[in-house]
Coordinates of C-alpha atoms in Angstrom, one line a residue:
Chain A
M1457 CA 30.1 55.6 11.1
K1458 CA 29.9 52.9 8.2
H1459 CA 32.4 51.0 10.1
I1460 CA 30.2 50.8 13.1
T1461 CA 27.1 49.7 11.5
K1462 CA 29.4 47.1 9.7
T1463 CA 30.8 45.6 12.8
L1464 CA 27.3 45.8 14.4
A1465 CA 26.0 43.8 11.6
L1466 CA 28.6 41.3 11.9
A1467 CA 28.2 40.8 15.6
L1468 CA 24.6 40.5 15.0
I1469 CA 25.1 37.6 12.7
V1470 CA 27.7 35.9 14.9
L1471 CA 25.4 36.1 17.7
T1472 CA 22.5 34.7 16.0
T1473 CA 24.6 31.8 14.7
I1474 CA 25.9 31.1 18.2
S1475 CA 22.3 31.3 19.7
C1476 CA 20.8 29.0 17.1
K1477 CA 23.8 26.4 17.7
N1478 CA 23.0 26.7 21.5
E1479 CA 19.2 26.1 21.1
K1480 CA 20.3 23.0 18.8
E1481 CA 22.3 21.8 21.6
K1482 CA 19.8 22.2 24.2
T1483 CA 17.0 20.2 22.3
D1484 CA 19.6 17.7 22.0
E1485 CA 20.1 17.4 25.5
T1486 CA 16.4 17.4 26.3
T1487 CA 15.9 14.5 23.7
T1488 CA 18.6 12.3 25.6
T1489 CA 16.9 12.9 28.8
T1490 CA 13.5 11.7 27.8
D1491 CA 15.1 8.7 26.0
S1492 CA 15.5 7.2 29.5
I1493 CA 12.1 7.3 30.9
A1494 CA 11.2 4.9 33.7
V1495 CA 9.4 1.8 32.4
V1496 CA 5.8 2.1 32.7
K1497 CA 4.2 -0.9 34.3
T1498 CA 0.9 -0.5 32.3
Q1499 CA 1.2 -0.8 28.7
R1500 CA -1.1 -0.2 25.7
I1501 CA -0.4 -3.1 23.7
I1502 CA -1.5 -3.6 20.0
S1503 CA -0.6 -7.1 19.0
L1504 CA -0.8 -8.0 15.4
N1505 CA -0.5 -11.9 15.5
G1506 CA -3.0 -14.4 16.9
A1507 CA -0.4 -16.2 19.0
L1508 CA 1.3 -13.2 20.4
T1509 CA -2.0 -12.0 21.5
E1510 CA -2.4 -15.4 23.2
I1511 CA 0.8 -15.2 24.9
V1512 CA 0.2 -11.5 26.2
A1513 CA -3.3 -12.7 27.4
G1514 CA -1.7 -15.6 29.1
L1515 CA 0.7 -13.9 31.0
G1516 CA -2.2 -11.9 32.5
H1517 CA -2.0 -8.6 30.3
R1518 CA -5.1 -9.0 28.5
D1519 CA -6.3 -5.8 29.8
E1520 CA -3.5 -3.9 28.3
I1521 CA -4.1 -5.1 24.5
V1522 CA -5.9 -2.0 22.9
G1523 CA -5.7 -3.2 19.5
V1524 CA -5.3 -6.7 17.6
D1525 CA -5.6 -8.1 14.1
V1526 CA -7.7 -10.2 12.3
T1527 CA -5.9 -13.4 13.0
S1528 CA -6.4 -12.8 17.1
S1529 CA -9.3 -15.2 17.7
Y1530 CA -8.5 -15.9 21.3
P1531 CA -9.3 -15.4 24.1
E1532 CA -12.5 -15.5 22.2
A1533 CA -13.9 -11.9 23.5
I1534 CA -10.6 -10.4 22.7
K1535 CA -12.0 -8.3 19.9
E1536 CA -14.9 -7.0 22.4
T1537 CA -12.2 -5.1 24.4
A1538 CA -9.5 -4.5 21.8
Q1539 CA -10.1 -2.8 18.4
D1540 CA -10.1 -5.2 15.5
L1541 CA -7.5 -3.5 12.9
G1542 CA -8.0 -5.8 10.1
H1543 CA -5.7 -7.6 8.2
V1544 CA -1.8 -6.7 8.9
R1545 CA -1.0 -6.4 5.0
S1546 CA -3.6 -3.3 4.9
I1547 CA -3.2 -1.7 8.2
S1548 CA -2.6 2.0 8.3
V1549 CA -0.3 3.7 10.8
E1550 CA -2.8 6.3 11.5
A1551 CA -5.3 3.5 12.9
I1552 CA -2.1 2.3 14.9
M1553 CA -1.5 5.8 16.1
A1554 CA -5.2 6.5 17.1
L1555 CA -5.1 3.9 19.9
K1556 CA -2.1 5.7 21.2
P1557 CA -0.2 2.7 21.9
T1558 CA 2.9 2.3 24.0
L1559 CA 4.2 -1.1 22.3
V1560 CA 3.4 -2.8 19.2
L1561 CA 4.1 -6.7 18.8
A1562 CA 4.6 -8.2 15.5
T1563 CA 6.1 -11.1 13.7
N1564 CA 8.4 -10.8 10.9
R1565 CA 6.0 -12.9 8.9
D1566 CA 3.3 -10.5 9.1
I1567 CA 4.5 -7.2 8.9
S1568 CA 6.0 -5.3 6.3
P1569 CA 9.3 -3.6 6.9
E1570 CA 7.9 -0.4 5.7
L1571 CA 5.1 -0.4 8.3
A1572 CA 7.5 -1.4 11.3
Q1573 CA 9.8 1.5 10.3
K1574 CA 6.8 4.1 10.2
I1575 CA 5.5 2.9 13.8
E1576 CA 9.2 3.2 15.1
L1577 CA 9.6 6.7 13.6
A1578 CA 6.4 7.3 15.1
G1579 CA 8.2 6.9 18.6
V1580 CA 6.3 3.5 19.4
T1581 CA 8.5 0.9 20.8
T1582 CA 8.0 -2.0 18.3
Q1583 CA 9.0 -5.7 18.9
I1584 CA 9.3 -7.8 16.1
F1585 CA 9.6 -11.5 16.6
E1586 CA 11.1 -14.2 14.6
R1587 CA 8.9 -17.5 14.7
E1588 CA 10.2 -20.8 14.6
Y1589 CA 7.4 -23.3 14.2
T1590 CA 8.7 -26.0 16.8
P1591 CA 7.9 -26.7 20.9
Y1592 CA 11.3 -24.8 21.2
G1593 CA 10.2 -21.8 19.0
A1594 CA 6.8 -21.4 20.8
K1595 CA 8.6 -21.4 24.3
K1596 CA 11.1 -19.0 22.9
T1597 CA 8.6 -16.4 22.0
I1598 CA 6.8 -16.7 25.3
E1599 CA 10.2 -15.9 27.1
E1600 CA 10.7 -12.9 24.9
V1601 CA 7.2 -11.6 25.3
A1602 CA 7.5 -12.2 29.1
N1603 CA 11.0 -10.3 29.1
I1604 CA 9.5 -7.3 27.4
L1605 CA 6.4 -7.3 29.4
E1606 CA 8.6 -8.1 32.5
D1607 CA 6.5 -10.6 33.6
D1608 CA 7.6 -13.6 35.3
G1609 CA 4.8 -15.9 34.2
A1610 CA 6.4 -17.4 31.4
E1611 CA 7.1 -20.8 33.1
Q1612 CA 3.8 -21.6 33.7
L1613 CA 2.9 -21.2 29.9
K1614 CA 5.8 -23.4 28.7
K1615 CA 4.7 -26.1 31.3
Q1616 CA 1.2 -26.0 29.5
I1617 CA 2.9 -26.8 26.1
D1618 CA 4.8 -29.5 27.7
N1619 CA 1.5 -31.1 29.4
G1620 CA -0.2 -30.9 26.1
L1621 CA 2.6 -32.6 24.2
E1622 CA 2.9 -35.4 26.9
K1623 CA -0.7 -36.5 25.6
V1624 CA 0.4 -37.1 22.3
N1625 CA 0.7 -40.9 21.7
V1626 CA 2.4 -42.6 19.2
L1627 CA 0.0 -43.7 16.2
K1628 CA 0.5 -47.3 14.9
Q1629 CA 0.5 -46.4 11.2
Q1630 CA 1.4 -42.8 10.5
P1631 CA -1.4 -41.5 8.5
K1632 CA -0.7 -39.2 5.5
V1633 CA -2.5 -35.9 6.0
L1634 CA -3.2 -33.4 3.2
F1635 CA -3.9 -29.7 4.8
I1636 CA -6.4 -28.1 2.5
Y1637 CA -6.8 -24.1 3.0
A1638 CA -10.0 -22.9 1.8
R1639 CA -11.5 -19.5 1.4
S1640 CA -14.2 -20.7 -0.8
A1641 CA -14.1 -23.4 -3.6
G1642 CA -12.3 -21.1 -6.1
A1643 CA -9.5 -20.5 -3.8
L1644 CA -8.1 -23.8 -2.5
M1645 CA -4.5 -24.1 -1.3
V1646 CA -2.5 -27.1 -0.1
S1647 CA 0.2 -26.9 2.5
G1648 CA 3.5 -28.1 1.5
K1649 CA 6.5 -28.4 3.7
N1650 CA 7.7 -25.9 6.4
T1651 CA 4.5 -24.6 7.2
P1652 CA 3.1 -24.2 10.7
V1653 CA 0.5 -26.8 9.7
D1654 CA 3.0 -29.2 8.2
K1655 CA 4.8 -29.0 11.5
I1656 CA 2.0 -29.7 13.7
I1657 CA 1.0 -32.6 11.5
T1658 CA 4.6 -34.0 12.1
L1659 CA 4.1 -33.0 16.2
A1660 CA 0.9 -34.9 16.1
G1661 CA 2.2 -37.9 14.8
G1662 CA 1.1 -37.6 11.3
V1663 CA 3.1 -37.2 7.8
N1664 CA 2.1 -34.4 5.5
A1665 CA 1.0 -36.1 2.2
I1666 CA 2.7 -33.3 0.2
D1667 CA 6.5 -33.4 0.3
G1668 CA 7.5 -32.0 -3.3
F1669 CA 7.6 -28.2 -2.2
D1670 CA 7.7 -25.7 0.6
D1671 CA 4.7 -23.3 1.7
Y1672 CA 1.3 -23.0 0.2
K1673 CA 0.4 -24.0 -3.5
P1674 CA -2.9 -23.9 -5.4
L1675 CA -4.5 -27.3 -5.4
T1676 CA -5.0 -29.2 -8.5
P1677 CA -7.1 -32.3 -8.6
E1678 CA -4.1 -34.4 -10.2
A1679 CA -2.0 -33.4 -7.2
V1680 CA -4.8 -34.5 -4.8
V1681 CA -5.2 -37.9 -6.3
K1682 CA -1.4 -38.3 -6.6
A1683 CA -0.9 -37.4 -2.9
N1684 CA -3.6 -39.8 -2.0
P1685 CA -3.7 -38.6 1.6
D1686 CA -5.7 -41.0 4.5
V1687 CA -6.8 -37.8 6.1
I1688 CA -7.8 -34.3 5.1
L1689 CA -7.3 -31.8 7.6
M1690 CA -9.1 -28.2 7.2
F1691 CA -9.7 -25.3 9.3
N1692 CA -13.2 -24.8 10.7
S1693 CA -13.6 -21.8 8.7
G1694 CA -12.5 -23.6 5.4
I1695 CA -15.0 -26.4 5.8
Q1696 CA -17.8 -23.9 6.7
S1697 CA -16.9 -21.7 3.6
L1698 CA -17.4 -25.0 1.5
G1699 CA -20.8 -25.9 3.2
G1700 CA -19.5 -28.6 5.8
V1701 CA -18.0 -32.0 5.1
E1702 CA -20.4 -33.1 2.4
G1703 CA -19.8 -29.7 0.7
A1704 CA -16.3 -30.2 0.7
M1705 CA -16.4 -33.7 -0.5
A1706 CA -18.7 -32.5 -3.4
Q1707 CA -16.3 -29.6 -4.3
I1708 CA -13.0 -30.4 -4.2
Q1709 CA -12.1 -32.4 -7.3
G1710 CA -10.0 -35.6 -7.0
I1711 CA -10.9 -35.9 -3.4
D1712 CA -13.2 -39.0 -3.9
K1713 CA -10.4 -41.1 -5.6
T1714 CA -8.4 -41.0 -2.4
N1715 CA -8.3 -43.0 0.8
A1716 CA -9.4 -40.0 2.7
G1717 CA -12.5 -39.5 0.3
K1718 CA -13.3 -43.0 0.3
N1719 CA -13.5 -43.6 3.8
K1720 CA -14.9 -39.9 4.3
K1721 CA -12.1 -38.8 6.7
I1722 CA -12.1 -35.2 6.9
I1723 CA -11.3 -33.4 10.2
A1724 CA -11.4 -29.7 11.0
M1725 CA -9.9 -27.6 13.7
D1726 CA -9.8 -23.8 14.6
G1727 CA -7.2 -22.2 12.5
G1728 CA -5.6 -20.0 15.3
L1729 CA -5.3 -23.2 17.7
L1730 CA -3.7 -25.3 14.8
S1731 CA -1.3 -23.0 13.3
G1732 CA -0.6 -20.5 16.2
F1733 CA 2.3 -22.2 17.9
G1734 CA 1.6 -20.0 21.0
P1735 CA 0.8 -21.1 24.6
R1736 CA -1.9 -23.9 23.3
L1737 CA 0.6 -25.7 21.1
G1738 CA 0.3 -28.7 23.4
E1739 CA -3.3 -28.7 23.4
A1740 CA -3.2 -28.3 19.6
A1741 CA -1.1 -31.3 19.0
A1742 CA -2.9 -33.5 21.5
Q1743 CA -6.5 -32.7 19.9
L1744 CA -4.9 -33.4 16.2
N1745 CA -3.5 -36.6 17.5
S1746 CA -6.6 -37.9 18.9
K1747 CA -8.4 -37.1 15.9
L1748 CA -6.0 -38.7 13.8
A1749 CA -5.8 -41.7 16.0
Q1750 CA -9.8 -41.6 15.7
S1751 CA -9.9 -41.7 12.0
T1752 CA -7.3 -44.3 11.6
N1753 CA -8.7 -47.0 14.0
A1754 CA -12.2 -46.4 12.5
K1755 CA -11.1 -47.8 9.3
Chain B
M1082 CA -13.2 35.3 -21.0
Q1083 CA -9.4 35.7 -21.4
N1084 CA -8.8 38.2 -18.9
K1085 CA -10.9 36.3 -16.3
L1086 CA -8.4 33.5 -15.9
P1087 CA -6.4 34.5 -12.9
L1088 CA -9.8 35.2 -11.3
Y1089 CA -10.7 31.6 -11.9
L1090 CA -7.3 30.1 -11.1
L1091 CA -7.6 32.2 -7.5
L1092 CA -10.8 30.9 -6.9
S1093 CA -10.0 27.3 -7.6
I1094 CA -6.6 27.4 -5.6
L1095 CA -8.6 29.1 -2.5
L1096 CA -11.0 26.0 -2.9
L1097 CA -7.8 23.6 -2.8
I1098 CA -6.4 25.3 0.2
V1099 CA -9.6 24.9 1.9
L1100 CA -9.8 21.3 1.2
A1101 CA -6.3 20.6 2.2
A1102 CA -7.0 21.8 5.4
V1103 CA -10.2 20.2 5.8
S1104 CA -8.5 16.9 4.8
L1105 CA -5.5 17.4 7.6
Y1106 CA -8.3 17.1 10.3
M1107 CA -9.8 13.9 8.6
G1108 CA -8.7 10.6 9.7
V1109 CA -8.6 7.9 12.5
Y1110 CA -6.3 9.7 14.7
T1111 CA -7.5 12.8 16.5
F1112 CA -5.0 15.6 17.3
E1113 CA -4.7 16.7 20.8
K1114 CA -4.5 20.3 19.8
E1115 CA -7.8 20.9 18.2
S1116 CA -6.9 24.5 16.9
F1117 CA -5.1 24.5 13.1
T1118 CA -2.9 27.5 14.4
A1119 CA -2.0 25.8 17.6
L1120 CA -0.9 22.7 15.9
L1121 CA 1.0 24.8 13.1
K1122 CA 2.7 26.9 15.8
G1123 CA 3.7 23.6 17.7
V1124 CA 5.1 22.3 14.7
I1125 CA 7.1 25.3 13.6
S1126 CA 8.3 26.5 17.2
N1127 CA 9.6 23.0 17.8
D1128 CA 9.1 23.4 21.5
N1129 CA 7.2 20.7 23.4
N1130 CA 3.9 22.3 22.9
I1131 CA 2.3 19.6 21.0
S1132 CA 3.0 15.8 21.6
D1133 CA 5.1 13.6 19.4
S1134 CA 2.2 11.8 18.3
D1135 CA 0.5 14.8 16.8
R1136 CA 3.7 15.9 15.3
F1137 CA 4.1 12.8 13.6
V1138 CA 0.7 12.0 12.3
M1139 CA 0.7 15.5 10.7
M1140 CA 4.3 16.0 9.4
D1141 CA 4.9 12.1 8.5
L1142 CA 1.5 10.6 7.8
R1143 CA -0.9 13.4 6.7
L1144 CA 0.8 16.4 5.6
P1145 CA 3.1 14.3 3.0
R1146 CA 0.0 12.4 1.8
I1147 CA -2.1 15.5 1.2
S1148 CA 1.1 17.0 -0.8
M1149 CA 1.2 13.6 -2.8
A1150 CA -2.3 13.8 -3.8
I1151 CA -1.7 17.5 -5.1
L1152 CA 1.1 16.7 -7.0
I1153 CA 0.1 13.7 -8.7
G1154 CA -3.4 14.9 -9.3
S1155 CA -2.1 18.0 -10.9
A1156 CA 0.3 15.9 -13.1
L1157 CA -2.2 13.3 -14.2
A1158 CA -4.9 15.9 -15.1
V1159 CA -2.4 18.3 -17.1
S1160 CA -0.9 15.2 -18.8
G1161 CA -4.3 14.2 -20.0
T1162 CA -5.3 17.6 -21.1
C1163 CA -1.9 18.1 -23.2
L1164 CA -2.4 14.4 -24.8
Q1165 CA -5.9 15.5 -25.8
G1166 CA -4.8 18.6 -27.5
M1167 CA -2.2 16.9 -28.9
F1168 CA -4.3 13.9 -30.3
K1169 CA -7.2 16.5 -30.6
N1170 CA -9.5 13.8 -28.9
P1171 CA -11.0 13.7 -25.8
L1172 CA -10.3 10.2 -25.1
A1173 CA -6.3 10.5 -25.1
T1174 CA -5.6 9.9 -21.5
P1175 CA -2.3 8.5 -20.2
D1176 CA -4.3 5.3 -18.7
L1177 CA -6.7 4.5 -21.8
I1178 CA -4.0 4.6 -24.3
G1179 CA -1.7 2.5 -22.3
I1180 CA 1.0 4.8 -21.1
T1181 CA 0.2 4.1 -17.4
S1182 CA 0.8 0.4 -17.9
G1183 CA 3.9 0.7 -19.8
A1184 CA 5.2 2.6 -16.8
S1185 CA 3.9 0.3 -14.3
L1186 CA 5.5 -2.6 -16.5
F1187 CA 9.2 -1.0 -16.4
A1188 CA 8.8 -0.1 -12.6
A1189 CA 7.7 -3.7 -11.7
I1190 CA 10.9 -4.8 -13.6
T1191 CA 12.9 -2.3 -12.0
I1192 CA 11.9 -3.6 -8.6
V1193 CA 12.5 -7.2 -9.3
L1194 CA 15.7 -6.7 -10.9
G1195 CA 16.9 -3.7 -8.4
S1196 CA 16.1 -6.0 -5.2
A1197 CA 19.6 -7.2 -4.9
I1198 CA 21.1 -3.8 -5.1
K1199 CA 18.3 -2.0 -3.1
P1200 CA 19.7 -2.2 0.4
Y1201 CA 23.2 -0.5 -0.8
L1202 CA 21.4 2.5 -2.4
P1203 CA 20.5 5.8 -0.8
E1204 CA 16.6 6.5 -0.9
V1205 CA 17.0 9.1 -3.4
V1206 CA 18.9 7.3 -5.7
Q1207 CA 16.3 4.1 -5.5
F1208 CA 13.3 6.1 -5.9
S1209 CA 15.2 8.3 -8.8
L1210 CA 15.9 4.9 -10.8
L1211 CA 12.6 3.7 -10.7
S1212 CA 11.0 7.0 -11.7
I1213 CA 13.4 7.1 -14.6
M1214 CA 12.7 3.5 -15.5
A1215 CA 9.0 4.3 -15.1
F1216 CA 9.4 7.2 -17.5
V1217 CA 11.3 5.1 -20.1
G1218 CA 8.3 2.8 -20.1
A1219 CA 5.8 5.4 -20.5
L1220 CA 7.8 7.2 -23.2
L1221 CA 8.2 3.9 -25.3
T1222 CA 4.5 3.2 -24.8
M1223 CA 3.8 6.8 -26.0
I1224 CA 6.2 6.6 -29.0
L1225 CA 4.6 3.2 -29.9
V1226 CA 1.1 4.5 -29.6
Y1227 CA 1.4 7.7 -31.7
R1228 CA 3.4 5.5 -34.4
I1229 CA 0.7 3.1 -34.8
S1230 CA -2.3 5.5 -34.6
T1231 CA -1.1 8.6 -36.4
S1232 CA -0.2 9.0 -39.9
N1233 CA 0.2 12.5 -41.7
G1234 CA -0.7 14.3 -38.5
K1235 CA -4.1 12.7 -38.4
T1236 CA -4.9 10.2 -35.6
N1237 CA -7.1 7.2 -36.0
V1238 CA -9.0 7.2 -32.8
I1239 CA -10.1 3.5 -32.9
V1240 CA -6.5 2.5 -33.5
M1241 CA -5.1 4.6 -30.7
L1242 CA -7.4 3.1 -28.2
L1243 CA -7.1 -0.3 -29.2
S1244 CA -3.2 -0.1 -29.3
G1245 CA -3.7 1.0 -25.6
V1246 CA -6.0 -2.0 -25.0
A1247 CA -3.2 -4.2 -26.4
I1248 CA -0.5 -2.7 -24.5
T1249 CA -2.4 -2.7 -21.3
A1250 CA -3.1 -6.6 -22.0
L1251 CA 0.6 -6.9 -22.6
G1252 CA 1.7 -5.0 -19.7
F1253 CA -0.8 -6.9 -17.5
A1254 CA 0.6 -10.1 -18.4
I1255 CA 4.0 -9.3 -17.8
T1256 CA 3.4 -7.5 -14.4
G1257 CA 1.5 -10.5 -13.4
F1258 CA 4.2 -12.9 -14.0
L1259 CA 6.6 -11.0 -12.5
I1260 CA 4.3 -10.9 -9.1
Y1261 CA 4.1 -14.4 -9.5
I1262 CA 7.5 -15.4 -9.6
S1263 CA 8.6 -12.6 -7.1
K1264 CA 9.3 -12.9 -3.5
E1265 CA 9.7 -9.3 -3.2
E1266 CA 7.5 -7.7 -0.7
Q1267 CA 6.9 -4.6 -2.4
L1268 CA 5.8 -6.1 -5.6
R1269 CA 3.3 -8.8 -4.1
D1270 CA 0.6 -6.1 -3.7
L1271 CA -1.3 -6.5 -6.8
T1272 CA -3.8 -3.8 -5.7
F1273 CA -1.2 -1.3 -5.6
W1274 CA -0.5 -1.8 -9.1
N1275 CA -4.1 -2.0 -10.5
L1276 CA -6.0 0.5 -8.4
G1277 CA -3.1 2.7 -6.8
S1278 CA -2.5 3.9 -3.3
L1279 CA -0.7 7.2 -1.8
A1280 CA -0.2 5.2 1.4
G1281 CA 3.8 4.6 0.3
V1282 CA 4.2 8.4 0.6
T1283 CA 7.6 9.8 1.7
W1284 CA 9.1 13.4 1.5
T1285 CA 11.8 12.0 -0.6
K1286 CA 9.1 10.9 -3.4
N1287 CA 7.5 14.2 -3.0
A1288 CA 10.6 16.0 -3.8
I1289 CA 11.2 14.2 -6.9
L1290 CA 7.7 14.8 -8.0
L1291 CA 7.7 18.6 -7.2
V1292 CA 11.0 18.9 -9.2
I1293 CA 9.6 17.1 -12.1
I1294 CA 6.4 19.0 -12.4
A1295 CA 8.1 22.3 -11.9
I1296 CA 10.3 21.5 -15.0
S1297 CA 7.4 20.0 -16.9
Y1298 CA 4.9 23.1 -16.4
L1299 CA 7.9 25.5 -17.1
F1300 CA 7.2 24.1 -20.7
L1301 CA 3.7 23.1 -20.8
I1302 CA 1.5 25.3 -18.8
N1303 CA 1.6 28.2 -21.3
K1304 CA 1.2 26.1 -24.3
G1305 CA -2.9 26.7 -24.3
K1306 CA -2.8 29.1 -26.9
A1307 CA -0.5 27.1 -29.3
L1308 CA -2.9 24.0 -28.6
N1309 CA -5.9 26.1 -29.6
A1310 CA -4.3 26.9 -32.9
M1311 CA -3.5 23.3 -33.5
M1312 CA -7.0 22.2 -33.0
L1313 CA -7.7 24.2 -36.0
G1314 CA -5.0 22.1 -37.9
E1315 CA -1.3 21.8 -37.9
R1316 CA -0.4 23.2 -41.2
D1317 CA -2.6 26.3 -40.3
A1318 CA -0.7 26.5 -36.8
Q1319 CA 2.5 26.0 -38.4
H1320 CA 1.6 29.0 -40.5
L1321 CA 1.0 31.1 -37.8
G1322 CA 4.4 30.6 -36.5
I1323 CA 3.6 27.8 -34.2
P1324 CA 6.5 25.3 -33.6
V1325 CA 4.0 22.7 -34.0
E1326 CA 6.7 19.7 -34.1
R1327 CA 8.8 20.9 -31.2
I1328 CA 5.8 21.5 -29.0
K1329 CA 4.4 17.7 -29.8
K1330 CA 8.1 16.5 -28.6
Q1331 CA 7.8 18.3 -25.4
I1332 CA 4.2 17.2 -24.8
V1333 CA 5.3 13.7 -25.3
L1334 CA 8.3 13.6 -23.5
L1335 CA 7.0 15.8 -20.4
T1336 CA 3.7 13.8 -20.3
A1337 CA 6.0 10.7 -20.4
L1338 CA 7.9 12.1 -17.4
M1339 CA 5.0 13.0 -15.2
V1340 CA 2.7 9.9 -15.7
G1341 CA 5.9 7.7 -15.4
T1342 CA 7.0 9.2 -11.7
S1343 CA 3.2 9.2 -10.7
V1344 CA 2.7 5.4 -11.3
A1345 CA 6.3 4.5 -10.0
F1346 CA 5.4 6.1 -6.7
A1347 CA 1.4 5.8 -6.5
G1348 CA 0.5 2.9 -8.7
T1349 CA -2.3 2.9 -11.2
I1350 CA -4.7 5.7 -10.6
G1351 CA -6.9 5.8 -13.7
F1352 CA -9.4 8.4 -15.1
V1353 CA -7.9 11.7 -13.5
G1354 CA -6.8 12.8 -16.9
L1355 CA -10.0 12.1 -18.3
I1356 CA -12.6 13.5 -15.7
V1357 CA -10.9 16.9 -15.1
P1358 CA -10.5 18.1 -18.8
Y1359 CA -14.0 16.8 -19.6
I1360 CA -15.6 18.7 -16.7
L1361 CA -13.5 21.9 -17.7
R1362 CA -14.6 21.4 -21.5
L1363 CA -18.3 21.6 -20.2
I1364 CA -17.5 25.0 -18.9
F1365 CA -15.1 26.9 -20.9
K1366 CA -15.6 24.8 -24.5
S1367 CA -12.6 23.7 -25.8
N1368 CA -10.4 26.8 -24.9
Y1369 CA -7.0 25.4 -23.9
H1370 CA -5.7 28.8 -22.8
I1371 CA -7.9 28.4 -19.9
I1372 CA -8.5 24.5 -19.6
L1373 CA -4.7 23.7 -19.4
P1374 CA -3.9 26.0 -16.2
M1375 CA -7.2 25.3 -14.6
S1376 CA -6.6 21.3 -14.8
A1377 CA -3.3 21.7 -12.9
V1378 CA -5.5 23.0 -9.7
L1379 CA -8.8 20.9 -10.4
G1380 CA -6.6 17.8 -10.8
S1381 CA -5.3 18.3 -7.5
V1382 CA -8.8 19.1 -6.0
L1383 CA -10.1 15.9 -7.4
L1384 CA -7.6 13.6 -6.2
L1385 CA -7.1 15.3 -2.8
T1386 CA -10.8 14.4 -2.5
A1387 CA -10.7 10.9 -3.8
D1388 CA -7.6 10.2 -1.3
T1389 CA -9.2 11.7 1.7
I1390 CA -12.6 9.7 1.0
S1391 CA -10.5 6.7 0.5
R1392 CA -8.9 7.1 4.3
T1393 CA -11.8 7.9 6.3
I1394 CA -14.7 6.0 4.4
A1395 CA -13.9 2.4 5.6
A1396 CA -11.5 3.3 8.6
P1397 CA -9.3 1.7 9.9
S1398 CA -8.5 0.3 6.5
E1399 CA -8.4 2.1 3.3
V1400 CA -10.1 1.8 0.1
P1401 CA -7.9 1.7 -2.8
I1402 CA -7.8 5.1 -4.6
G1403 CA -8.5 3.9 -8.0
I1404 CA -12.0 2.4 -7.2
L1405 CA -12.9 5.8 -6.5
T1406 CA -11.5 7.6 -9.5
A1407 CA -12.8 4.6 -11.7
F1408 CA -16.4 5.1 -10.2
M1409 CA -16.2 9.0 -11.2
G1410 CA -14.3 8.5 -14.5
A1411 CA -16.1 5.5 -16.3
P1412 CA -19.4 6.9 -16.5
I1413 CA -17.8 9.8 -18.2
F1414 CA -15.8 7.8 -20.6
I1415 CA -19.0 6.1 -21.8
V1416 CA -20.6 9.5 -22.0
I1417 CA -17.8 10.6 -24.4
L1418 CA -18.2 7.5 -26.5
I1419 CA -22.0 8.3 -26.9
R1420 CA -21.7 11.8 -27.8
N1421 CA -18.8 11.1 -30.3
R1422 CA -19.7 7.7 -31.7
K1423 CA -20.5 9.6 -35.1
S1424 CA -17.3 11.1 -35.4
M1425 CA -15.4 8.2 -34.7

């Protein structure tokens, strides 16, 4: 009798383990089959970078964008149809999940690896683009996005860039341009080398007045005087935060000692246009080029 | 009063469970499956009843975060209560006497120096190293503050608070410098170090926290009666057969361990160790036998509430949790100062 119960118990244990194993194998199979779903033609896209938003919209997928970050300012009305998720730095995964996206696009400069990892874990396809701030880099990103969306409209957008770049005229004397990034008078930064703004200044025929460092550094009056720029370049939003051109002249110390200040040469452009390196790169370079030409001729 | 403790504990644990269930349903994302049981069943049974997004938001976002709020809230409140018992002063809390700063300073140093070897370490080792270093920082600060402010078993409150101020200032300067020179992503987030956040939660961190808290409570949670006796005077407690020195050593070590780990994983969340014991003291007087175990549960209630508010009030972004705890805690701090100004 005892033996029987023992063997029965053993048999039970063996059976359960086997069935458990079977179950495991079964679930494994189901996951592998679900992995190869046929590609859905319409996506729900979250774009976490202004240039990427422009590219997606430029390729004609604007209606598929359900969420954007704060830098996505173009097309102008994009934030009326897509939810503004704020700064990439402070976006929560849950806010992204709530929009039930099928595709998340971001650049490696914006998104933190932890956030990207979490979105991937949630089972949403995440594409992270390496940006290179050159015409070639802009075109490359356009191609990459088009490939992901299986869209053949990349050529047209690339042509748009070339058309704009052709309108850039060589300037007789290359003006020294100082870019000032302003959030308010208390928080002024100047652009050094290898920033998107530095690259677009070069593309438009100017020279960055700062060549001693990379990236952005806080602005000091001494550095402004030493750089002695011919032109000050700012974002529209930055000029506004200082209260217009007059306000900027009054609030940025040292500016009145420079050529730009003496001749009142402050030019402003839209931030997204100037530093996006997206489909409107050609347009941005041409616009900056003509503004620089005006300011140097008007001496 | 004494025999009612289990009842109070039971009631507050029930409150915590209700809050956790409510918190699970609060957030930007709405579950497709409405009922709690359906969700739970779907998660446990592992069939394809619930969508992957539902499962992810529940198991990888909200549940770990709720768990972390419960763990850290409890740890901070108990640390505060124990320190107040040891220093015999309602103002002795980890953040006010600088222990939190010491921990965050060492955590920041670890992140800067460890960024080179980080990719080669498994997650568990990484986080353990971080918590060990934060613990060392907390412990060194604690010993320093105790040495500076206590002589012959008497603590000079003014000196205690001021040494906390000094250490916080020093920690702030060094942490600020590290952030300035560092290219490390994790460190650049200044608000994390100053106001705390539970957004970086992982199950690994929770597991480490759980182990540390379990070990600490094993020694600390039943020390209420001993603390009551020590309130009367350490010499008298010694005569009653209470090992005063040993209890003090345990409190110093274990609170440093709990505070250090909490800071390493969630940054500086202030005032929890001040608010919870203060409220409990209003109800139960200074009876540590009740206050100590109760603070373990009420700390969780407080932080879970604060974190749920921080997640939902300004959706889709988050309000740093330290702002909320400071709003609750700072007025209480001022009230304690006014009440005790004669005795300081």
